[in-house]
mmCIF file of C-alpha atoms in Angstrom:
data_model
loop_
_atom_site.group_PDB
_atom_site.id
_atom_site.type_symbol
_atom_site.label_atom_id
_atom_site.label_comp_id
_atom_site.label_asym_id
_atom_site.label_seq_id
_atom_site.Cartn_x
_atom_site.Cartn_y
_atom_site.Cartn_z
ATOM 1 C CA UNK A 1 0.000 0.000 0.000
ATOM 2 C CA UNK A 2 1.376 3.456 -1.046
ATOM 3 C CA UNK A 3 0.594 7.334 0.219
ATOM 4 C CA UNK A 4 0.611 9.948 -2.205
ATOM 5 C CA UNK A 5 1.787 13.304 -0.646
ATOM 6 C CA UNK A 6 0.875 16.424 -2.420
ATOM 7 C CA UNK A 7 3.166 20.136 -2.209
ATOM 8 C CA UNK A 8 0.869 22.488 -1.418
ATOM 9 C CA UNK A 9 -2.852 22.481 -1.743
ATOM 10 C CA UNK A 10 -5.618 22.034 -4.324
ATOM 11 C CA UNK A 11 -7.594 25.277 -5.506
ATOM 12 C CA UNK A 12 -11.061 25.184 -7.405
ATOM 13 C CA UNK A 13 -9.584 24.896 -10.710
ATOM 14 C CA UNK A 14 -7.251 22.371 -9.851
ATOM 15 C CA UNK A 15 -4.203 24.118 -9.498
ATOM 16 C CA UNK A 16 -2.060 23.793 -6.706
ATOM 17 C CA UNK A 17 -1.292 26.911 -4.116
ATOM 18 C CA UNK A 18 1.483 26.529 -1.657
ATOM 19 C CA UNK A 19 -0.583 28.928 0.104
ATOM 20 C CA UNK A 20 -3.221 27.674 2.936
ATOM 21 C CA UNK A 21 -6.703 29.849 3.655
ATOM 22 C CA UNK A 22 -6.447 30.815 7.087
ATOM 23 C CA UNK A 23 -8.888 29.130 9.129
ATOM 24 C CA UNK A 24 -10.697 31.140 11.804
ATOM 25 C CA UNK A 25 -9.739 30.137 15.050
ATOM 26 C CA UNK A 26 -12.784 28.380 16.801
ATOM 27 C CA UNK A 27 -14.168 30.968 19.556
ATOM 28 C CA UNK A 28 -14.686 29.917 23.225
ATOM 29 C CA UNK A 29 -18.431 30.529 24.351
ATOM 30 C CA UNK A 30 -18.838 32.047 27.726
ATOM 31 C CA UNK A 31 -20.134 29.121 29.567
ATOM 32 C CA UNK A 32 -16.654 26.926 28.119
ATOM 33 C CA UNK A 33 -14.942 30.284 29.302
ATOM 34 C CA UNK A 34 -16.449 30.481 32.767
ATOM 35 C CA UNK A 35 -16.193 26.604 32.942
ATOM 36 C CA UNK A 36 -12.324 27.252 32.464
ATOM 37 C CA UNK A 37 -12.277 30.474 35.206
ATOM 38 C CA UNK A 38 -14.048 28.347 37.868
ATOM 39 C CA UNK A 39 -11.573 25.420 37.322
ATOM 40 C CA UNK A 40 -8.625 27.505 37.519
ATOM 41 C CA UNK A 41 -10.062 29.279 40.850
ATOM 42 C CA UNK A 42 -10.510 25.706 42.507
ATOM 43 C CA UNK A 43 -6.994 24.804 41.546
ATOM 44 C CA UNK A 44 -5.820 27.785 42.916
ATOM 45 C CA UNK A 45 -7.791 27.234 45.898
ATOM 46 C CA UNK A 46 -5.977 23.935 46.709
ATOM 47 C CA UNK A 47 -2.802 25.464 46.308
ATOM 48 C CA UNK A 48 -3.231 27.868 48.500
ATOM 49 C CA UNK A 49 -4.654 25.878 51.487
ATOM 50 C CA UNK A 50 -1.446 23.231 50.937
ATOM 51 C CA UNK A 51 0.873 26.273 50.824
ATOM 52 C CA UNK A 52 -0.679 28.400 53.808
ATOM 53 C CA UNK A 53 -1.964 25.415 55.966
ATOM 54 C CA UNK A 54 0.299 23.187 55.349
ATOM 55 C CA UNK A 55 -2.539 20.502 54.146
ATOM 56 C CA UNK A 56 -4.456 20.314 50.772
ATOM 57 C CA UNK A 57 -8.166 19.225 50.788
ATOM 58 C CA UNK A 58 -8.504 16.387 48.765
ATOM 59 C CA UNK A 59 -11.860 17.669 47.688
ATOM 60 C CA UNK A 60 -12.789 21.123 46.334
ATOM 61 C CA UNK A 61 -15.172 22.742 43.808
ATOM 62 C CA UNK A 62 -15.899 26.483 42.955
ATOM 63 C CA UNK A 63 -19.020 27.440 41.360
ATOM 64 C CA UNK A 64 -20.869 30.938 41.159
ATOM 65 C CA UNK A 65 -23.514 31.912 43.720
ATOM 66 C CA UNK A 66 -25.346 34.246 41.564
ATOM 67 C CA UNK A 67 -23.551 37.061 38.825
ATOM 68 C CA UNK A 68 -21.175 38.863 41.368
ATOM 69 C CA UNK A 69 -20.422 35.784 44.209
ATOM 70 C CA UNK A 70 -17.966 32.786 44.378
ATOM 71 C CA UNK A 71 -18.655 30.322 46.236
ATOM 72 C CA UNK A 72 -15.212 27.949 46.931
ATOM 73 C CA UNK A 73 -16.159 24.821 48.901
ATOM 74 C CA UNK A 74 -13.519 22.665 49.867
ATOM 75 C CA UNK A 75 -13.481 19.474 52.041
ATOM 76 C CA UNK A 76 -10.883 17.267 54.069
ATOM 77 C CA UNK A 77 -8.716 19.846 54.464
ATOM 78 C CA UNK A 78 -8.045 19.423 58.184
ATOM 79 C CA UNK A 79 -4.049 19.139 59.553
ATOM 80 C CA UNK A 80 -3.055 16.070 61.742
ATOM 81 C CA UNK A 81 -2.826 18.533 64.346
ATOM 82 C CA UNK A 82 -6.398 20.225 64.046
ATOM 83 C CA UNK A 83 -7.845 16.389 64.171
ATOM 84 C CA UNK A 84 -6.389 16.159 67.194
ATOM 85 C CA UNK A 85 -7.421 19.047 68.762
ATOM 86 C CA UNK A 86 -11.101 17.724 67.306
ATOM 87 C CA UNK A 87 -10.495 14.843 69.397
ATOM 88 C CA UNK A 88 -10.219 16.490 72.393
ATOM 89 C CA UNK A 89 -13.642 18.369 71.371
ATOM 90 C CA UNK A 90 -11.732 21.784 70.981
ATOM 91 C CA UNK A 91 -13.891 22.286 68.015
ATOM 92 C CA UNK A 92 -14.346 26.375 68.404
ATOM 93 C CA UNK A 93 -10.417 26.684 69.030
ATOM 94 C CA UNK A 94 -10.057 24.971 65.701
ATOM 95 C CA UNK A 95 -12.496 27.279 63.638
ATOM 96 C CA UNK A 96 -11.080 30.305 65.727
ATOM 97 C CA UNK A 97 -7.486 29.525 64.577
ATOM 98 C CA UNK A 98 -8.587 28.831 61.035
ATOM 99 C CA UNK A 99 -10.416 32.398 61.097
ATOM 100 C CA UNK A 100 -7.048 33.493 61.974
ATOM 101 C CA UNK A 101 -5.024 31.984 59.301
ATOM 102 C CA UNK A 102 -7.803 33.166 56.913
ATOM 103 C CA UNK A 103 -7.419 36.524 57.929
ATOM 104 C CA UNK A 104 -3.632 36.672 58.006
ATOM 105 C CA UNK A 105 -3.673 35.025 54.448
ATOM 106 C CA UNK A 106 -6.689 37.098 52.917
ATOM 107 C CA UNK A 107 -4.666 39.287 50.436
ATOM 108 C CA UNK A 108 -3.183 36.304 48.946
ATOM 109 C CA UNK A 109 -6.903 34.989 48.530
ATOM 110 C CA UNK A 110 -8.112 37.755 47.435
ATOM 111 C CA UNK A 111 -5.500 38.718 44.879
ATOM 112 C CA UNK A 112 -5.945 35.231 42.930
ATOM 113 C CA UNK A 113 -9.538 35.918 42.871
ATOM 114 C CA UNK A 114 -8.837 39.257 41.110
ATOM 115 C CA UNK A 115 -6.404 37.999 38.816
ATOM 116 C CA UNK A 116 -8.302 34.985 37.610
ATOM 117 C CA UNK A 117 -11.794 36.593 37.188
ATOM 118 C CA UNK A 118 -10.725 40.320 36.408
ATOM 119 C CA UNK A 119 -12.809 41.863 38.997
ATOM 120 C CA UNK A 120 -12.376 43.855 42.207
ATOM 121 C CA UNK A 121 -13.102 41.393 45.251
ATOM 122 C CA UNK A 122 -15.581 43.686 47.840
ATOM 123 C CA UNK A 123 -15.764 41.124 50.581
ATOM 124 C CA UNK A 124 -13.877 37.869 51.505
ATOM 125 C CA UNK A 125 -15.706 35.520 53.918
ATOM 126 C CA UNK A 126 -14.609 32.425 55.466
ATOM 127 C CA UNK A 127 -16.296 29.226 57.448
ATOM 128 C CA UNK A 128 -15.645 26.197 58.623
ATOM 129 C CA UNK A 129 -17.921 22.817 59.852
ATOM 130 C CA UNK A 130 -15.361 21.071 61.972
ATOM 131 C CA UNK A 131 -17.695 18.077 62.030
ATOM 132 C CA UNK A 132 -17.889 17.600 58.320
ATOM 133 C CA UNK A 133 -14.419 18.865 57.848
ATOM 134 C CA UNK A 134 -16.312 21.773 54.942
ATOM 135 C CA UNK A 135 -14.843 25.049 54.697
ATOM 136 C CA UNK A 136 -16.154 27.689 52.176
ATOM 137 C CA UNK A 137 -14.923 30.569 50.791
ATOM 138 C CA UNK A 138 -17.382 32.990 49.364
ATOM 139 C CA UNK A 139 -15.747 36.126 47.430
ATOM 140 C CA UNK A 140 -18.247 38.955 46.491
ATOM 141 C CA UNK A 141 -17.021 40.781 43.485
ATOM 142 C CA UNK A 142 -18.166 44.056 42.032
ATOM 143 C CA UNK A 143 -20.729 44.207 39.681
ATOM 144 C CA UNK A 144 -20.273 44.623 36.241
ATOM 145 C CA UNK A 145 -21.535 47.211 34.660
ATOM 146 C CA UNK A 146 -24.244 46.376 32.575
ATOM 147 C CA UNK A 147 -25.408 47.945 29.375
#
């Protein structure tokens, strides 16, 4: 069995054209787009907990809570060190030294948000349920002006 190659490429009267018609490129939609953004955010997410706490979750998802709010859940994302303080039911010492790391690390939060998504971040709130091990963060982002 043999291949022909050809040089170059056929035209409508049969002539060949070393010359190839440019091809628009294929355009991402907005829900591909945003598909993309919130996948990036979640990644980012997950670096940032394994970076700042020390511990990655080995679940996480960030999805849109209406047109101008991220909602950033992430699960199993407890230390070895905060299950043991669980242990010894200090439950509201764990979520009050998460609050703290949240706070101390907020910028760097806040800054991927912004980066990733293009918009100003107006409020950055964090939570915890130490019995499910579920933490959310929930950015609120300024509107965009609409038309």
């Amino acid at each position: 069995m043999s291949f022909f190659l050809s040089r170059g490429f056929a035209q409508k009267d049969g002539k060949h054209s070393n010359q190839m018609h440019e091809m628009p490129e294929p355009r991402i939609g907005h829900a591909e787009r945003q598909g993309l953004e919130l996948q990036e955010l979640t990644n980012t997410m997950v670096r940032l907990y394994k970076e700042l706490f020390g511990r990655g979750p080995t679940k996480a998802r960030t999805d849109y809570a209406g047109p101008d709010a991220l909602l950033a859940t992430i699960e199993n994302s407890l230390t070895p060190a905060e299950r043991k303080m669980l242990e010894l039911d200090e439950h509201q010492r764990v979520r009050e030294i998460r609050m703290f790391f949240q706070h101390a690390s907020g910028a760097e939060f806040v800054g991927a948000v912004e980066e990733i998504t293009g918009r100003k971040v107006l409020a950055f709130v964090s939570g915890m349920d130490t019995d499910r091990d579920v933490s959310s963060e929930v950015f609120y982002l300024e509107p965009i002006a609409r038309a």
